[in-house]
Amino acid sequence: MGTTFTLPKFKQCEENKTTSENKINMTEEDDTAAMNFKIITKNLDLFYGDFQALYDISMDIRPNKVTALIGPSGCGKSTFLRTLNRMNDLIASVHLNGNVYYDQTDIYKNYDVIELRKRIGMVFQKPNPFPMTVFDNVAYGPRVHGIKKKNQLHDIVEKSIKKAALWDEVADRLHEPALGLSGGQQQRLCIARVLAVEPDVILMDEPTSALDPISTARIEDLIEELKQNYTIIIVTHNMQQAGRISDFTGFFLNGKLIEMGKAKDIFFNPADKRTEDYICGRFG
Amino acid sequence: MHKKQSPFISGYTRQVKLKEKIMKGLIWIAAGVTIFILFWIFGYIIYKGLISDITREYNVAGKGSTIFPLDEKGENEVICIVHKGIRAGDLSMQVIRSFYNGDERYWLVSEQGLKVRPFAPEPGTTFGQKTRQALLLDGEDYTRSVVFTDNDEGTINMVANTRGGIGIIHAENIHHPLIKKVRIVPVRFLSIVVNEKVLSIQNNVRLNSFTEDDVSNIFLSKVRNWKDIGGIDLPVTVISYNKDSYPGQQFQELVLGNRNPGIKAVFMDNIGQIGKAINNNEGAVAYCLFSDIHRDFPGKIAMVERREITPNISAHFLLEKPEKAGKAGGIFDIIINTLLMIIFTILLATPVGVGAAIYLTEYARQGKFIDVLRFFTETLAAVPSIIFGLFGYILFVNFFGWGMGLLSGTLTVTIMILPTIIRTAEEAFKAVPREYREESLALGATHWQTIKGVVIPSAIPGILTGIILGIGRAVGETAAVLFTLGSSPTLARDIFSSARVLSLHLYILAKEGISFERAFSTAFILVVIILVVNVSASSFAGKMNTLKKKS
């Protein structure tokens, strides 16, 4: 195809270049860094009944970085994301082989699922605030984890909404139904709801695919800010978005992790022909 | 170029269009019939519920008069007073007589269950003598419940202070200072009498009763032969008191109305002459005071129909307890019983039904077994309620020995409405977006926390719809409660006491022929309750839909 692919040049690309080169020595064989990995999957196979959705995925996720997972529809990137906080447990027919380590602990063997989901929060594709007030939405997580005191709840809610860059817009609407917010606000509310549980890792499953460009930009800015304190793994359909916000990018195809590396490398020097084809828009 | 042209249309399209027109017509007809039936049924129930329109037969004719005579000379004019609580519009002389001779012991004429407490002047006095003659047939005696009073003031006082009291006092005392404590009731006292022959059967024809129009037509000589008004072939002979006599004037005023011309008739002076005249003329008809007709009177009293249009529902009907098997009083106890049954039913059915629905949608492993369970639940919702009644009768009434009462009835109705509640609640839970559950779980909530915190609150409108539909089914239930709740028309005292509910009351009123008017007013209340329940159900359903739309 004759189309030329140009990656939009954003500041963070430049910044990431320096930071990543200085701090993390990013090579496949680097074992000294293994202790620093937030999440490690080893030889992960996943089946929906007889259908194998993931093949032998081994991936290392670095803390306080944005890792983007890209790939065409049905390639297994969302499924992979959902194995990281065991959301696939909800589907009876799913079983998997291999290991997933979070902070060096095997989450499928030595981790309580409730505890795990507290540590690894998730933002979904469509903003889905519960049909209650803004306040109750954000307070939902802390409440189910046993926080009852009003002051404490209020502090958490305020802090979380501020972190999600939504405070200015909803400060005077805390006790109105959350469903009255706009789509972008709803998604940031969902992020605030996740933050209120004080997680360590945030998984995002195409968080902007249902939003307009302006809301998308705000969420992207937010992700940029959040990575100071959180490890973020984001699934996205939008390659420009992956290019803009991610530090590391993994390319999935037909249930396999084809290539994983620094975003810059994946987008400019893909090692695999298929990655290059996908990024250049030859299929997808 | 722009010549008017019929648009191109192929033969096939034309055919299709024709078919569409025919189908449209048929659909319109179906819709029209449905709408007509709906309006007709609702209109009829509302009309019959609100208005009681019945034709009753009386052996007196004409309007009631506040002041009425004890005899034809009109020398002893009296008024009839009753206790303030009596709601009778007017009374016929015959009803008053039945109160005094003991034939009727309750105020059923005013649809009240009160005992009649008749007061009469001491029979030793002249006035007492006259009253007694007028009120009773010769040979009859006052019933034992009649209390004698010394004078009119005594009568007024007694009537004012006795519930169900009735008394006769001189007409002069109509302005007595105490009279405000009692009610004065108009009395109808003129009877139509005929020769026996007029009411006899000939060629399978018999005159049963006159309408009020018949009466005025006869006396205004518009009816010349009895066959004109459905009787036998016999010429009419009208006999009357003199026009200026007391009964003549009263008849003109109360029966014919003053606008009508005077009557053409054979005029007589007193009851004796009238009796003779009737005896001598086969087609004779006359009028006289009801109280003047004694056992040896040769004529027969002709029944006169009166169409009585009154409101069928009143505050009394709603707020009084039923009396005399529902003939009198109201339906207050029955409404309370119905509410009690509904409240207990909902208290039992909601937790069980919602719990079952939670199990079916949230916990149960979806598979064959659950499908079968669901199928049976659905079938159970359509099972005729009499079967539930039978089941409840065997299980609760007999096997557990709880007898017919609130407990057995409530449990039976609970079982009956459970499938409805389960199915609706299940649908409501299913309608909660899967994402809510996932988001809640992703926040680290447990399954139960998710159900409690997100699923149930989102499903509440649907659950309420189910409950309200259940109430609708329970409130209209007759067959299931017939065997299990019993039919005692009193307020339930405890959970074992039998308690009649609205639908059953209606059934009994109609089936035992107690009163169709009251059956209809009960039906009206029932329809209103069901209407309220349905309107609130649809408003809840509407709320649920808007909720879904927003999310």
GROMACS .gro file of N, CA and C in nm, chain B residues 366-457:
model
  276
  650GLN      N    1  -2.627  -2.218   3.514
  650GLN     CA    2  -2.729  -2.225   3.409
  650GLN      C    3  -2.715  -2.358   3.335
  651GLY      N    4  -2.826  -2.428   3.322
  651GLY     CA    5  -2.820  -2.557   3.254
  651GLY      C    6  -2.959  -2.614   3.243
  652LYS      N    7  -2.965  -2.742   3.211
  652LYS     CA    8  -3.093  -2.810   3.192
  652LYS      C    9  -3.182  -2.797   3.314
  653PHE      N   10  -3.124  -2.823   3.431
  653PHE     CA   11  -3.203  -2.826   3.554
  653PHE      C   12  -3.271  -2.691   3.577
  654ILE      N   13  -3.193  -2.584   3.559
  654ILE     CA   14  -3.248  -2.451   3.581
  654ILE      C   15  -3.355  -2.419   3.476
  655ASP      N   16  -3.330  -2.465   3.353
  655ASP     CA   17  -3.430  -2.443   3.249
  655ASP      C   18  -3.562  -2.511   3.285
  656VAL      N   19  -3.550  -2.635   3.334
  656VAL     CA   20  -3.671  -2.708   3.374
  656VAL      C   21  -3.740  -2.634   3.488
  657LEU      N   22  -3.661  -2.590   3.584
  657LEU     CA   23  -3.715  -2.517   3.699
  657LEU      C   24  -3.790  -2.393   3.652
  658ARG      N   25  -3.727  -2.322   3.559
  658ARG     CA   26  -3.785  -2.199   3.507
  658ARG      C   27  -3.916  -2.230   3.435
  659PHE      N   28  -3.914  -2.339   3.359
  659PHE     CA   29  -4.034  -2.378   3.285
  659PHE      C   30  -4.149  -2.407   3.381
  660PHE      N   31  -4.118  -2.477   3.490
  660PHE     CA   32  -4.225  -2.510   3.585
  660PHE      C   33  -4.274  -2.385   3.657
  661THR      N   34  -4.181  -2.297   3.687
  661THR     CA   35  -4.223  -2.172   3.751
  661THR      C   36  -4.321  -2.098   3.661
  662GLU      N   37  -4.286  -2.095   3.533
  662GLU     CA   38  -4.372  -2.026   3.438
  662GLU      C   39  -4.509  -2.093   3.429
  663THR      N   40  -4.507  -2.226   3.426
  663THR     CA   41  -4.633  -2.300   3.419
  663THR      C   42  -4.717  -2.272   3.542
  664LEU      N   43  -4.650  -2.272   3.656
  664LEU     CA   44  -4.721  -2.251   3.783
  664LEU      C   45  -4.792  -2.116   3.783
  665ALA      N   46  -4.730  -2.018   3.717
  665ALA     CA   47  -4.791  -1.885   3.713
  665ALA      C   48  -4.922  -1.887   3.637
  666ALA      N   49  -4.940  -1.988   3.552
  666ALA     CA   50  -5.061  -1.992   3.471
  666ALA      C   51  -5.162  -2.094   3.523
  667VAL      N   52  -5.127  -2.164   3.632
  667VAL     CA   53  -5.219  -2.265   3.685
  667VAL      C   54  -5.341  -2.195   3.744
  668PRO      N   55  -5.461  -2.249   3.717
  668PRO     CA   56  -5.582  -2.185   3.773
  668PRO      C   57  -5.576  -2.178   3.925
  669SER      N   58  -5.624  -2.068   3.979
  669SER     CA   59  -5.606  -2.046   4.122
  669SER      C   60  -5.685  -2.144   4.207
  670ILE      N   61  -5.791  -2.201   4.151
  670ILE     CA   62  -5.870  -2.295   4.231
  670ILE      C   63  -5.784  -2.415   4.271
  671ILE      N   64  -5.685  -2.447   4.186
  671ILE     CA   65  -5.597  -2.560   4.217
  671ILE      C   66  -5.509  -2.525   4.336
  672PHE      N   67  -5.464  -2.400   4.339
  672PHE     CA   68  -5.389  -2.357   4.456
  672PHE      C   69  -5.478  -2.361   4.579
  673GLY      N   70  -5.605  -2.324   4.559
  673GLY     CA   71  -5.700  -2.327   4.670
  673GLY      C   72  -5.715  -2.468   4.725
  674LEU      N   73  -5.729  -2.561   4.634
  674LEU     CA   74  -5.744  -2.701   4.673
  674LEU      C   75  -5.621  -2.748   4.749
  675PHE      N   76  -5.506  -2.714   4.695
  675PHE     CA   77  -5.379  -2.751   4.756
  675PHE      C   78  -5.368  -2.691   4.896
  676GLY      N   79  -5.401  -2.562   4.906
  676GLY     CA   80  -5.393  -2.495   5.035
  676GLY      C   81  -5.491  -2.556   5.134
  677TYR      N   82  -5.607  -2.595   5.083
  677TYR     CA   83  -5.708  -2.654   5.171
  677TYR      C   84  -5.657  -2.784   5.229
  678ILE      N   85  -5.600  -2.868   5.142
  678ILE     CA   86  -5.549  -2.998   5.189
  678ILE      C   87  -5.431  -2.977   5.284
  679LEU      N   88  -5.337  -2.891   5.244
  679LEU     CA   89  -5.213  -2.879   5.320
  679LEU      C   90  -5.232  -2.797   5.448
  680PHE      N   91  -5.276  -2.673   5.431
  680PHE     CA   92  -5.277  -2.583   5.547
  680PHE      C   93  -5.400  -2.604   5.636
  681VAL      N   94  -5.516  -2.615   5.570
  681VAL     CA   95  -5.639  -2.622   5.649
  681VAL      C   96  -5.650  -2.758   5.717
  682ASN      N   97  -5.628  -2.864   5.638
  682ASN     CA   98  -5.648  -2.998   5.695
  682ASN      C   99  -5.522  -3.056   5.756
  683PHE      N  100  -5.416  -3.067   5.675
  683PHE     CA  101  -5.298  -3.139   5.721
  683PHE      C  102  -5.233  -3.069   5.841
  684PHE      N  103  -5.210  -2.940   5.827
  684PHE     CA  104  -5.152  -2.867   5.940
  684PHE      C  105  -5.258  -2.829   6.043
  685GLY      N  106  -5.383  -2.842   6.005
  685GLY     CA  107  -5.490  -2.817   6.100
  685GLY      C  108  -5.505  -2.672   6.141
  686TRP      N  109  -5.467  -2.581   6.053
  686TRP     CA  110  -5.479  -2.440   6.089
  686TRP      C  111  -5.620  -2.386   6.064
  687GLY      N  112  -5.701  -2.466   5.998
  687GLY     CA  113  -5.836  -2.422   5.971
  687GLY      C  114  -5.839  -2.312   5.868
  688MET      N  115  -5.962  -2.275   5.828
  688MET     CA  116  -5.975  -2.165   5.733
  688MET      C  117  -5.947  -2.035   5.807
  689GLY      N  118  -5.850  -1.962   5.762
  689GLY     CA  119  -5.817  -1.839   5.830
  689GLY      C  120  -5.710  -1.763   5.757
  690LEU      N  121  -5.673  -1.652   5.819
  690LEU     CA  122  -5.577  -1.562   5.757
  690LEU      C  123  -5.446  -1.634   5.724
  691LEU      N  124  -5.400  -1.721   5.815
  691LEU     CA  125  -5.272  -1.788   5.793
  691LEU      C  126  -5.278  -1.880   5.671
  692SER      N  127  -5.379  -1.969   5.670
  692SER     CA  128  -5.390  -2.062   5.558
  692SER      C  129  -5.410  -1.986   5.428
  693GLY      N  130  -5.499  -1.888   5.432
  693GLY     CA  131  -5.530  -1.812   5.310
  693GLY      C  132  -5.409  -1.738   5.258
  694THR      N  133  -5.339  -1.672   5.351
  694THR     CA  134  -5.222  -1.594   5.310
  694THR      C  135  -5.116  -1.684   5.248
  695LEU      N  136  -5.091  -1.799   5.313
  695LEU     CA  137  -4.989  -1.889   5.260
  695LEU      C  138  -5.028  -1.938   5.121
  696THR      N  139  -5.156  -1.971   5.104
  696THR     CA  140  -5.200  -2.019   4.973
  696THR      C  141  -5.181  -1.912   4.866
  697VAL      N  142  -5.223  -1.792   4.898
  697VAL     CA  143  -5.210  -1.684   4.799
  697VAL      C  144  -5.062  -1.654   4.774
  698THR      N  145  -4.981  -1.665   4.881
  698THR     CA  146  -4.837  -1.644   4.864
  698THR      C  147  -4.781  -1.742   4.761
  699ILE      N  148  -4.815  -1.868   4.779
  699ILE     CA  149  -4.766  -1.969   4.684
  699ILE      C  150  -4.815  -1.937   4.544
  700MET      N  151  -4.937  -1.886   4.539
  700MET     CA  152  -4.995  -1.857   4.408
  700MET      C  153  -4.923  -1.744   4.336
  701ILE      N  154  -4.883  -1.640   4.411
  701ILE     CA  155  -4.822  -1.526   4.341
  701ILE      C  156  -4.670  -1.538   4.334
  702LEU      N  157  -4.613  -1.637   4.403
  702LEU     CA  158  -4.467  -1.653   4.399
  702LEU      C  159  -4.412  -1.662   4.256
  703PRO      N  160  -4.470  -1.748   4.172
  703PRO     CA  161  -4.415  -1.758   4.036
  703PRO      C  162  -4.410  -1.624   3.965
  704THR      N  163  -4.515  -1.544   3.982
  704THR     CA  164  -4.517  -1.412   3.918
  704THR      C  165  -4.401  -1.328   3.967
  705ILE      N  166  -4.384  -1.326   4.100
  705ILE     CA  167  -4.278  -1.242   4.157
  705ILE      C  168  -4.141  -1.295   4.113
  706ILE      N  169  -4.125  -1.426   4.116
  706ILE     CA  170  -3.995  -1.483   4.077
  706ILE      C  171  -3.963  -1.446   3.933
  707ARG      N  172  -4.060  -1.467   3.845
  707ARG     CA  173  -4.034  -1.441   3.704
  707ARG      C  174  -4.001  -1.294   3.678
  708THR      N  175  -4.079  -1.206   3.739
  708THR     CA  176  -4.054  -1.063   3.713
  708THR      C  177  -3.921  -1.020   3.773
  709ALA      N  178  -3.893  -1.068   3.895
  709ALA     CA  179  -3.767  -1.030   3.958
  709ALA      C  180  -3.649  -1.084   3.876
  710GLU      N  181  -3.667  -1.206   3.825
  710GLU     CA  182  -3.561  -1.266   3.744
  710GLU      C  183  -3.533  -1.180   3.622
  711GLU      N  184  -3.641  -1.138   3.556
  711GLU     CA  185  -3.624  -1.052   3.439
  711GLU      C  186  -3.552  -0.923   3.479
  712ALA      N  187  -3.591  -0.870   3.595
  712ALA     CA  188  -3.530  -0.745   3.640
  712ALA      C  189  -3.381  -0.766   3.665
  713PHE      N  190  -3.345  -0.879   3.725
  713PHE     CA  191  -3.202  -0.905   3.751
  713PHE      C  192  -3.127  -0.923   3.620
  714LYS      N  193  -3.194  -0.992   3.526
  714LYS     CA  194  -3.128  -1.014   3.397
  714LYS      C  195  -3.106  -0.882   3.324
  715ALA      N  196  -3.197  -0.789   3.348
  715ALA     CA  197  -3.188  -0.661   3.277
  715ALA      C  198  -3.077  -0.572   3.333
  716VAL      N  199  -3.025  -0.607   3.450
  716VAL     CA  200  -2.915  -0.527   3.504
  716VAL      C  201  -2.793  -0.553   3.416
  717PRO      N  202  -2.733  -0.448   3.360
  717PRO     CA  203  -2.622  -0.470   3.266
  717PRO      C  204  -2.511  -0.554   3.330
  718ARG      N  205  -2.458  -0.645   3.250
  718ARG     CA  206  -2.349  -0.731   3.296
  718ARG      C  207  -2.232  -0.646   3.344
  719GLU      N  208  -2.216  -0.530   3.279
  719GLU     CA  209  -2.102  -0.444   3.313
  719GLU      C  210  -2.106  -0.399   3.458
  720TYR      N  211  -2.228  -0.376   3.511
  720TYR     CA  212  -2.237  -0.335   3.651
  720TYR      C  213  -2.172  -0.440   3.739
  721ARG      N  214  -2.205  -0.565   3.710
  721ARG     CA  215  -2.151  -0.673   3.792
  721ARG      C  216  -2.000  -0.678   3.778
  722GLU      N  217  -1.954  -0.669   3.653
  722GLU     CA  218  -1.809  -0.678   3.629
  722GLU      C  219  -1.736  -0.563   3.699
  723GLU      N  220  -1.792  -0.443   3.686
  723GLU     CA  221  -1.724  -0.328   3.745
  723GLU      C  222  -1.716  -0.345   3.895
  724SER      N  223  -1.829  -0.390   3.952
  724SER     CA  224  -1.830  -0.408   4.097
  724SER      C  225  -1.728  -0.512   4.139
  725LEU      N  226  -1.725  -0.625   4.066
  725LEU     CA  227  -1.630  -0.730   4.101
  725LEU      C  228  -1.487  -0.682   4.081
  726ALA      N  229  -1.467  -0.602   3.975
  726ALA     CA  230  -1.333  -0.552   3.947
  726ALA      C  231  -1.285  -0.457   4.056
  727LEU      N  232  -1.380  -0.402   4.129
  727LEU     CA  233  -1.341  -0.313   4.240
  727LEU      C  234  -1.309  -0.393   4.365
  728GLY      N  235  -1.317  -0.525   4.352
  728GLY     CA  236  -1.283  -0.608   4.466
  728GLY      C  237  -1.401  -0.642   4.555
  729ALA      N  238  -1.523  -0.620   4.503
  729ALA     CA  239  -1.640  -0.657   4.583
  729ALA      C  240  -1.663  -0.807   4.568
  730THR      N  241  -1.719  -0.867   4.672
  730THR     CA  242  -1.754  -1.009   4.661
  730THR      C  243  -1.883  -1.021   4.582
  731HIS      N  244  -1.917  -1.144   4.550
  731HIS     CA  245  -2.039  -1.168   4.473
  731HIS      C  246  -2.161  -1.113   4.545
  732TRP      N  247  -2.171  -1.143   4.675
  732TRP     CA  248  -2.287  -1.097   4.751
  732TRP      C  249  -2.289  -0.945   4.762
  733GLN      N  250  -2.169  -0.886   4.784
  733GLN     CA  251  -2.164  -0.739   4.790
  733GLN      C  252  -2.211  -0.679   4.658
  734THR      N  253  -2.174  -0.744   4.549
  734THR     CA  254  -2.217  -0.696   4.418
  734THR      C  255  -2.369  -0.704   4.405
  735ILE      N  256  -2.424  -0.818   4.447
  735ILE     CA  257  -2.570  -0.836   4.437
  735ILE      C  258  -2.640  -0.731   4.522
  736LYS      N  259  -2.589  -0.715   4.645
  736LYS     CA  260  -2.654  -0.625   4.740
  736LYS      C  261  -2.635  -0.479   4.699
  737GLY      N  262  -2.513  -0.448   4.655
  737GLY     CA  263  -2.480  -0.308   4.632
  737GLY      C  264  -2.521  -0.255   4.496
  738VAL      N  265  -2.521  -0.342   4.396
  738VAL     CA  266  -2.546  -0.294   4.260
  738VAL      C  267  -2.666  -0.361   4.194
  739VAL      N  268  -2.671  -0.494   4.204
  739VAL     CA  269  -2.774  -0.565   4.127
  739VAL      C  270  -2.913  -0.536   4.182
  740ILE      N  271  -2.931  -0.556   4.312
  740ILE     CA  272  -3.065  -0.535   4.369
  740ILE      C  273  -3.109  -0.389   4.355
  741PRO      N  274  -3.024  -0.291   4.390
  741PRO     CA  275  -3.072  -0.152   4.373
  741PRO      C  276  -3.111  -0.120   4.229
   0.00000   0.00000   0.00000
